[in-house]
């Protein structure tokens, strides 16, 4: 546990000096909050129910994109940065275990992505109340709450697993970032598809999405942990 | 402190290290010399419990490689081939991170101690990315020492440094020699090995030779006396009929005479030369540089392959 914390602190120190990561962690969430606000604002008084539904579904989707996207940059740099600096070998020469290192790196991406996602959602709710004079309908409903608090950790974990796998093979952080985004997008396809449906996102859909993410996440994390072994890192990683 | 028996590592079809037997004593500075691709880094990685041997066994700081890897890592320090510092972290943060990973008691104190020792204290808040090569190497060396390891592995500590920086690092290594610390030094720099090491191993996938630098030289060449004569008379080699002389060669006009005990035999040799009418100008002992020996050994090894 102690060593995981040491890794976390170091990752965050390094990230704080990385423009790519800061951009993803600050501007992207602000953009998503703004976009969600626009959707909700437009959807509020609309008298075509189907259009209203679509707008609300889209607003929710923005908050699910965040935990999938924010970890990409952090995780990609936390692996490829080590490769580029040649710092993996001294790091692996310490008594840290393979699993501690993996967890330290993974949590370094998952924790901020969740905090930022939830803070963005809080900001969104706050601005809704302030500007729209109260909470819009369909926002603090069980499916939304289930999605915001139940799906986001799963999305974040899945995204981190994918990025760590890709980064073990790649030697360029931007390339790893891009490849990982392509791999992560399918995870939110069901939600994207729902933005054109005529019904609001349901608990049933969120549940299904959760099951899919747990399965996909388990596979990806299992593979990533397997790749994350000293021997492999030192002899096979490119 | 370091013991290896038949230590072997292959990568697919390539054998990087083959049947290495070693015993390095506590407090010894042990030189591990070999050309590029000899398997030096692979050997360090196995002994520092970073990669597993394909076969054979080793004990480092009293712990078995493969069974007690974590204890080995806790008790050895590694200066890797490249410094591998975090460029976006300050010199101090680089050290604090490692001190904490090693579970050092008071990371701040330990980091300060080595930053001061290596004259980097004034630069502690500067990002490591802005350091010169020599400073980086010093910082990396400090990092390898933070947890006061019993065994220190140095992988080409002066490679790629300019002569001045190399000297600074070499002098530092010299100060690290204590009775408690064993140093395993990989290098292609033979002067460095000769100056710093108690014993050296010449290595190319397998162990080629092992011993004190002076001992190795003696074993290979015996001892030789160089005699310079003014107008050496013809046939002087044949006329020199002393029983202890093993061989006489001519090198650039001088006579290079192989014998076993120059302290006792040189006076007799000079007396005989004078009797034979030779005009002796100078008598000296031939000092083979480790470099020559290294080249000879490695060439001989190539021929044997
Ligand atoms: N991960 C690896 N995969 C395949 N082959 C490897 C690997 N690591 C080392 N080798 C091979 O093992 C041999 C020894 O390499 P090693 O790096 O140990 O040599 P070295 O003595 O440290 O060389 P140098 O002086 O260039 O640092 C080389 O032929 C190298 O190509
Ligand atoms: Mg090497």
XYZ file of C-alpha atoms and ligand atoms in Angstrom:
575
model
C 0.000 0.000 0.000
C 2.765 2.402 0.990
C 4.617 1.901 -2.261
C 1.433 2.316 -4.294
C 0.987 5.691 -2.654
C 4.586 6.624 -3.454
C 3.945 5.805 -7.115
C 0.706 7.800 -7.113
C 2.336 10.925 -5.739
C 5.165 10.715 -8.249
C 2.824 10.182 -11.202
C 0.797 13.210 -10.231
C 3.873 15.363 -9.793
C 5.003 14.430 -13.266
C 1.521 14.842 -14.763
C 1.185 18.310 -13.303
C 4.064 19.342 -15.581
C 2.592 17.753 -18.699
C 0.538 20.017 -20.968
C -1.203 17.184 -22.809
C -2.484 15.765 -19.562
C -3.498 19.111 -18.103
C -5.415 19.901 -21.252
C -7.324 16.631 -21.009
C -7.944 17.086 -17.312
C -9.136 20.712 -17.412
C -10.427 21.815 -20.793
C -12.092 18.624 -21.857
C -14.277 18.447 -18.715
C -15.166 22.133 -18.973
C -16.110 21.633 -22.584
C -18.274 18.629 -21.716
C -20.028 20.505 -18.912
C -20.756 23.379 -21.266
C -22.033 21.014 -23.948
C -24.257 19.176 -21.467
C -25.637 22.484 -20.240
C -26.519 23.496 -23.770
C -28.332 20.190 -24.301
C -30.278 20.451 -21.100
C -31.098 24.095 -21.660
C -32.408 23.394 -25.130
C -34.233 20.309 -23.998
C -35.968 21.935 -21.069
C -39.081 23.476 -22.472
C -39.154 21.630 -25.750
C -42.583 20.311 -26.670
C -41.445 17.554 -29.012
C -40.851 14.767 -26.465
C -38.562 12.681 -28.701
C -36.196 15.594 -29.264
C -36.158 16.397 -25.589
C -35.250 12.817 -24.764
C -32.430 12.802 -27.287
C -30.954 15.946 -25.799
C -31.000 14.570 -22.263
C -29.469 11.277 -23.347
C -26.719 13.201 -25.076
C -26.031 15.259 -21.963
C -25.560 12.087 -19.928
C -23.276 10.653 -22.555
C -20.891 13.570 -22.171
C -20.339 12.627 -18.553
C -19.608 9.059 -19.516
C -17.099 10.066 -22.153
C -15.006 11.860 -19.518
C -13.966 8.820 -17.425
C -13.185 6.956 -20.636
C -11.043 9.728 -22.127
C -9.251 11.402 -19.196
C -7.245 8.303 -18.199
C -5.920 7.862 -21.732
C -3.389 10.673 -21.593
C -2.332 10.041 -18.006
C -1.876 6.304 -18.506
C -0.175 6.634 -21.882
C 2.363 9.119 -20.536
C 2.892 7.232 -17.312
C 4.075 4.206 -19.276
C 5.645 5.725 -22.351
C 7.227 8.530 -20.350
C 9.066 5.878 -18.332
C 10.136 4.144 -21.526
C 11.401 7.320 -23.126
C 13.339 8.355 -20.043
C 14.749 4.862 -19.536
C 13.491 4.985 -15.969
C 11.770 1.602 -15.922
C 14.920 -0.314 -15.093
C 15.912 1.694 -11.998
C 12.272 1.579 -10.941
C 12.154 -2.189 -11.338
C 15.400 -2.512 -9.403
C 13.564 -1.347 -6.260
C 11.695 -3.783 -4.021
C 8.307 -2.759 -5.432
C 6.256 -5.737 -6.639
C 4.941 -5.993 -10.174
C 1.383 -5.721 -8.907
C 2.116 -2.670 -6.729
C 3.650 -0.940 -9.709
C 0.693 -1.849 -11.880
C -1.837 -0.673 -9.315
C 0.081 2.538 -8.668
C 0.107 3.342 -12.360
C -3.524 2.331 -12.884
C -4.874 4.243 -9.889
C -2.844 7.289 -10.877
C -5.172 7.511 -13.881
C -8.408 6.156 -12.420
C -8.561 8.339 -9.315
C -8.186 11.744 -11.010
C -10.468 10.726 -13.867
C -13.247 9.916 -11.398
C -12.693 13.000 -9.288
C -12.748 15.173 -12.394
C -15.841 13.442 -13.782
C -17.754 13.809 -10.548
C -16.585 17.367 -10.049
C -17.754 18.161 -13.579
C -21.106 16.613 -12.839
C -21.329 18.645 -9.630
C -20.475 21.761 -11.565
C -23.131 20.893 -14.115
C -25.797 20.423 -11.446
C -24.708 23.641 -9.729
C -24.874 25.685 -12.909
C -28.244 24.116 -13.800
C -29.677 25.228 -10.481
C -28.186 28.688 -10.729
C -28.952 29.480 -14.368
C -32.059 27.455 -15.057
C -33.593 28.249 -11.700
C -33.755 24.684 -10.538
C -32.899 21.160 -11.538
C -34.067 20.233 -15.030
C -36.181 17.083 -15.271
C -34.620 13.671 -16.114
C -31.269 14.582 -14.605
C -31.108 13.258 -11.082
C -33.085 10.150 -11.954
C -32.044 6.612 -10.959
C -30.596 5.797 -14.409
C -28.498 8.964 -14.376
C -27.278 8.392 -10.852
C -26.522 4.753 -11.612
C -24.618 5.801 -14.705
C -22.679 8.639 -13.084
C -21.635 6.667 -10.029
C -21.780 3.071 -11.238
C -20.611 3.156 -14.825
C -17.865 5.744 -14.551
C -15.431 3.646 -12.452
C -15.936 0.729 -14.843
C -15.326 2.929 -17.858
C -12.246 4.419 -16.267
C -10.798 1.017 -15.357
C -11.479 -0.346 -18.827
C -9.869 2.670 -20.411
C -6.782 2.423 -18.199
C -6.410 -1.284 -18.935
C -6.601 -0.706 -22.671
C -4.112 2.170 -22.554
C -1.634 0.227 -20.462
C -1.801 -2.714 -22.850
C -1.355 -0.493 -25.883
C 1.425 1.503 -24.203
C 3.424 -1.615 -23.432
C 3.772 -2.077 -27.187
C 3.952 1.505 -28.386
C 6.894 3.860 -28.135
C 5.081 7.129 -28.794
C 2.630 8.570 -26.283
C 0.477 10.295 -28.892
C 0.181 7.137 -30.958
C -0.697 5.146 -27.852
C -3.274 7.773 -26.941
C -4.906 7.596 -30.349
C -4.926 3.825 -30.632
C -6.350 3.556 -27.133
C -9.119 6.025 -27.896
C -10.214 3.880 -30.816
C -10.244 0.887 -28.526
C -12.202 2.680 -25.811
C -14.917 4.214 -27.973
C -16.768 0.897 -28.509
C -17.345 0.838 -24.769
C -19.713 3.760 -25.036
C -21.335 2.816 -28.354
C -24.555 1.614 -26.689
C -24.899 5.030 -25.079
C -24.059 6.838 -28.286
C -26.712 4.796 -30.079
C -29.186 5.753 -27.412
C -28.869 9.415 -28.211
C -30.996 8.769 -31.287
C -33.595 6.654 -29.464
C -36.939 7.978 -28.509
C -36.846 6.749 -24.935
C -34.759 7.978 -22.060
C -31.779 5.931 -20.932
C -33.138 3.260 -18.610
C -31.761 1.406 -15.627
C -31.957 -1.709 -17.738
C -29.593 -0.247 -20.323
C -27.178 0.980 -17.656
C -27.184 -2.479 -16.103
C -26.449 -4.127 -19.429
C -23.653 -1.669 -20.115
C -22.228 -2.403 -16.670
C -22.189 -6.143 -17.321
C -20.425 -5.658 -20.642
C -17.863 -3.311 -19.066
C -17.138 -5.632 -16.155
C -16.461 -8.484 -18.578
C -14.385 -6.412 -21.010
C -12.560 -4.670 -18.164
C -11.714 -7.957 -16.474
C -10.203 -9.336 -19.673
C -8.231 -6.210 -20.427
C -6.927 -5.796 -16.882
C -5.984 -9.464 -16.713
C -3.951 -9.108 -19.901
C -2.388 -5.850 -18.723
C -1.288 -7.391 -15.415
C 0.235 -10.283 -17.329
C 2.200 -7.900 -19.503
C 3.271 -5.938 -16.432
C 6.023 -8.224 -15.223
C 9.643 -7.251 -14.707
C 10.966 -9.895 -17.015
C 8.560 -8.908 -19.789
C 9.016 -5.194 -19.260
C 12.797 -5.452 -19.476
C 13.085 -7.948 -22.276
C 9.996 -7.663 -24.461
C 8.653 -4.132 -24.233
C 9.686 -2.032 -27.162
C 28.690 -11.363 -1.331
C 28.062 -12.419 -4.907
C 28.252 -16.023 -5.917
C 27.199 -17.552 -9.173
C 27.254 -21.131 -10.341
C 26.809 -21.952 -13.994
C 24.686 -18.865 -14.419
C 23.219 -18.876 -17.927
C 20.783 -16.723 -19.802
C 19.527 -17.170 -23.324
C 17.256 -14.992 -25.440
C 15.698 -17.331 -27.985
C 18.623 -18.634 -29.991
C 21.101 -16.121 -28.527
C 23.123 -17.117 -25.493
C 23.966 -13.899 -23.668
C 25.651 -15.439 -20.615
C 26.947 -18.971 -20.497
C 27.931 -21.022 -17.416
C 29.254 -18.106 -15.408
C 30.967 -19.065 -12.156
C 31.878 -16.176 -9.861
C 32.667 -15.463 -6.243
C 33.018 -11.833 -5.233
C 34.059 -11.094 -1.667
C 32.579 -8.565 0.699
C 34.237 -5.168 0.325
C 35.761 -6.062 -3.007
C 35.658 -3.858 -6.089
C 35.174 -6.344 -8.875
C 35.663 -5.357 -12.501
C 33.611 -7.053 -15.173
C 35.206 -6.340 -18.526
C 33.907 -7.246 -21.906
C 33.193 -5.871 -25.367
C 29.764 -4.735 -26.590
C 27.239 -7.533 -26.468
C 29.394 -9.595 -24.106
C 26.464 -10.039 -21.727
C 27.560 -7.631 -18.973
C 24.191 -5.934 -18.602
C 22.413 -9.266 -18.740
C 24.647 -10.524 -15.925
C 23.864 -7.492 -13.756
C 20.162 -7.885 -14.444
C 20.246 -11.490 -13.301
C 22.287 -10.727 -10.193
C 20.049 -7.781 -9.279
C 16.971 -10.018 -9.588
C 15.586 -8.089 -12.537
C 15.428 -10.953 -14.989
C 15.544 -14.669 -14.306
C 18.478 -16.879 -15.277
C 17.653 -19.584 -17.797
C 19.695 -21.985 -15.700
C 22.297 -21.985 -12.979
C 22.063 -20.331 -9.604
C 23.343 -17.289 -7.765
C 23.410 -15.833 -4.276
C 23.652 -12.097 -3.766
C 24.047 -10.446 -0.344
C 23.107 -13.798 1.141
C 19.852 -14.176 -0.794
C 19.073 -16.660 -3.509
C 18.294 -15.299 -6.951
C 14.837 -16.489 -7.950
C 13.667 -17.280 -4.412
C 14.364 -14.124 -2.457
C 14.263 -11.537 -5.191
C 12.645 -8.853 -3.121
C 15.330 -9.122 -0.446
C 17.982 -8.940 -3.125
C 16.485 -5.766 -4.568
C 16.302 -4.257 -1.103
C 19.986 -4.956 -0.543
C 21.560 -4.075 -3.856
C 21.873 -0.782 -5.694
C 21.981 -0.610 -9.467
C 23.403 2.127 -11.615
C 21.775 1.221 -14.908
C 23.367 1.710 -18.308
C 21.402 4.935 -18.849
C 20.729 7.243 -15.879
C 16.939 6.916 -16.344
C 15.998 9.972 -14.304
C 12.591 11.619 -14.281
C 13.205 14.739 -16.317
C 10.068 16.454 -15.109
C 11.013 16.012 -11.462
C 13.630 17.958 -9.562
C 16.868 16.289 -8.504
C 15.584 16.124 -4.944
C 12.196 14.683 -5.944
C 13.941 12.044 -8.033
C 15.859 10.899 -4.967
C 12.924 11.190 -2.558
C 10.807 8.995 -4.815
C 13.401 6.234 -4.769
C 14.203 6.649 -1.075
C 10.508 6.083 -0.326
C 10.253 3.098 -2.647
C 13.197 1.536 -0.838
C 11.557 2.336 2.490
C 14.530 4.413 3.690
C 14.000 5.636 7.257
C 14.315 9.351 6.715
C 14.197 9.963 2.976
C 14.895 13.697 3.260
C 18.055 13.204 5.282
C 19.373 10.449 3.059
C 18.657 12.439 -0.106
C 20.383 15.489 1.357
C 23.360 13.431 2.414
C 24.040 12.137 -1.091
C 23.186 15.381 -2.854
C 25.768 17.098 -0.659
C 28.315 14.322 -1.089
C 27.998 14.555 -4.867
C 27.924 18.363 -4.857
C 24.411 18.592 -6.242
C 22.772 20.095 -3.165
C 22.668 23.596 -4.634
C 20.884 22.215 -7.664
C 18.388 20.113 -5.767
C 15.335 22.025 -6.996
C 16.392 22.054 -10.621
C 14.610 19.622 -12.958
C 16.771 16.600 -13.716
C 15.987 17.140 -17.405
C 18.156 20.253 -17.335
C 21.193 18.507 -15.909
C 24.393 17.891 -17.845
C 25.365 14.309 -18.602
C 27.895 14.215 -15.790
C 25.424 15.628 -13.256
C 22.825 13.119 -14.362
C 25.243 10.295 -13.854
C 26.083 11.569 -10.376
C 22.405 11.850 -9.519
C 21.823 8.318 -10.794
C 24.715 7.117 -8.662
C 23.228 8.890 -5.645
C 19.932 7.157 -6.371
C 21.645 3.768 -6.368
C 23.154 4.481 -2.938
C 20.205 5.976 -1.031
C 19.235 2.763 0.701
C 22.846 1.960 1.638
C 23.001 -1.268 -0.357
C 25.557 -3.920 0.569
C 26.193 -4.608 -3.094
C 26.442 -1.939 -5.745
C 26.196 -2.795 -9.444
C 27.598 -0.170 -11.775
C 26.908 -0.654 -15.479
C 29.481 1.387 -17.403
C 29.390 4.361 -15.035
C 31.640 6.564 -17.170
C 30.444 5.588 -20.652
C 29.511 8.589 -22.759
C 31.001 11.145 -20.364
C 33.707 13.589 -21.393
C 37.103 12.877 -19.792
C 36.589 15.455 -17.074
C 33.133 14.233 -16.043
C 34.375 10.660 -16.278
C 37.154 11.502 -13.872
C 34.730 13.058 -11.410
C 32.545 9.947 -11.468
C 35.576 7.667 -11.233
C 36.892 9.582 -8.221
C 33.481 9.309 -6.611
C 33.474 5.567 -7.097
C 36.858 5.435 -5.473
C 35.431 7.162 -2.385
C 32.608 4.615 -2.226
C 34.978 1.783 -1.537
C 34.428 0.631 2.050
C 34.857 -2.644 3.822
C 31.085 -3.001 4.007
C 30.238 -2.361 0.381
C 30.870 -4.679 -2.526
C 31.092 -3.027 -5.920
C 30.535 -4.863 -9.184
C 31.757 -2.626 -11.967
C 31.047 -3.279 -15.633
C 33.174 -1.334 -18.018
C 35.018 -1.327 -21.291
C 37.379 1.225 -19.874
C 40.467 -0.723 -18.972
C 42.321 2.062 -17.229
C 39.309 2.501 -15.046
C 39.243 -1.186 -14.200
C 42.944 -1.270 -13.501
C 42.721 1.750 -11.241
C 39.601 0.904 -9.305
C 39.322 -2.859 -9.172
C 40.785 -5.391 -6.799
C 40.068 -8.143 -9.280
C 38.818 -8.203 -12.821
C 37.024 -10.764 -14.916
C 37.422 -10.717 -18.664
C 34.131 -11.824 -20.015
C 32.605 -12.528 -23.365
C 29.464 -14.620 -22.993
C 31.657 -16.843 -20.846
C 34.403 -16.116 -18.374
C 37.693 -15.771 -20.227
C 40.088 -14.834 -17.420
C 39.872 -13.800 -13.789
C 42.290 -12.386 -11.259
C 44.033 -9.301 -9.883
C 45.052 -7.048 -12.763
C 48.757 -7.578 -11.955
C 48.278 -11.290 -11.487
C 46.459 -11.668 -14.765
C 49.184 -9.834 -16.605
C 51.836 -11.968 -14.985
C 49.960 -15.129 -15.729
C 49.664 -14.201 -19.361
C 53.045 -12.765 -20.036
C 55.277 -13.735 -17.142
C 57.543 -10.845 -16.153
C 59.699 -9.136 -18.668
C 62.742 -6.943 -18.541
C 63.462 -4.459 -21.294
C 67.130 -3.762 -21.932
C 68.288 -1.001 -24.249
C 71.800 -1.335 -25.648
C 73.874 1.090 -27.638
C 74.760 -0.657 -30.938
C 73.610 -4.109 -29.861
C 76.221 -6.612 -31.048
C 74.947 -9.193 -33.506
C 74.149 -12.552 -32.013
C 73.774 -11.119 -28.519
C 70.550 -13.107 -28.047
C 72.344 -16.383 -28.609
C 75.295 -15.360 -26.490
C 73.042 -14.620 -23.491
C 73.000 -18.121 -22.102
C 71.628 -17.605 -18.601
C 69.470 -20.477 -17.319
C 66.606 -18.321 -15.988
C 65.906 -16.612 -19.311
C 62.782 -18.012 -20.889
C 62.648 -16.025 -24.047
C 64.285 -13.074 -25.789
C 62.500 -10.893 -28.334
C 63.624 -7.777 -30.119
C 61.271 -4.844 -30.030
C 62.319 -1.639 -31.746
C 65.989 -2.284 -31.064
C 65.457 -3.167 -27.411
C 65.688 -6.663 -25.983
C 62.564 -7.889 -24.244
C 63.621 -10.698 -21.946
C 61.114 -12.972 -20.220
C 62.181 -14.220 -16.829
C 60.581 -15.107 -13.502
C 62.187 -13.034 -10.736
C 63.531 -9.727 -12.014
C 64.604 -8.501 -8.552
C 67.140 -11.314 -8.298
C 67.807 -11.976 -11.942
C 68.220 -8.492 -13.456
C 71.623 -7.790 -11.790
C 72.961 -11.101 -13.063
C 71.577 -10.300 -16.494
C 73.248 -6.898 -16.574
C 76.553 -8.328 -15.398
C 76.471 -10.942 -18.145
C 75.622 -8.342 -20.778
C 78.556 -6.217 -19.720
C 80.831 -9.253 -19.829
C 79.645 -9.828 -23.398
C 80.740 -6.312 -24.255
C 77.271 -4.776 -24.609
C 76.795 -1.119 -23.759
C 73.782 -1.133 -21.428
C 71.828 2.092 -21.610
C 68.755 1.270 -19.586
C 67.035 -1.592 -17.854
C 63.372 -1.477 -17.009
C 60.441 -3.716 -16.337
C 57.878 -4.008 -19.103
C 54.469 -2.964 -17.806
C 51.755 -4.412 -19.967
C 48.669 -2.327 -19.918
C 45.505 -4.137 -19.143
C 44.311 -2.920 -22.501
C 46.847 -4.952 -24.436
C 46.081 -7.999 -22.434
C 42.379 -7.521 -22.921
C 42.775 -7.259 -26.658
C 45.020 -10.311 -26.743
C 42.631 -12.349 -24.648
C 39.559 -11.319 -26.582
C 41.268 -12.015 -29.900
C 42.444 -15.388 -28.673
C 38.886 -16.105 -27.640
C 37.588 -15.151 -31.068
C 40.017 -17.554 -32.667
C 38.776 -20.308 -30.366
C 35.142 -19.786 -31.361
N 15.869 -8.470 -24.336
C 16.692 -9.075 -25.173
N 16.211 -9.788 -26.198
C 17.045 -10.407 -27.059
N 18.374 -10.377 -26.968
C 18.934 -9.705 -25.964
C 18.125 -9.011 -25.002
N 18.949 -8.411 -24.117
C 20.198 -8.712 -24.491
N 20.199 -9.491 -25.612
C 21.385 -10.012 -26.308
O 22.254 -10.578 -25.365
C 23.601 -10.270 -25.659
C 24.245 -9.578 -24.471
O 23.684 -8.315 -24.281
P 24.088 -7.351 -23.091
O 23.263 -6.139 -23.211
O 24.025 -8.101 -21.820
O 25.593 -7.023 -23.426
P 26.573 -5.955 -22.798
O 27.809 -6.656 -22.455
O 25.882 -5.215 -21.704
O 26.838 -4.989 -24.022
P 27.129 -3.409 -24.059
O 28.567 -3.231 -23.758
O 26.790 -3.043 -25.470
O 26.228 -2.764 -23.062
C 23.569 -9.424 -26.919
O 23.798 -10.263 -28.016
C 22.171 -8.899 -26.969
O 21.747 -8.686 -28.294
Mg 25.475 -3.312 -21.388
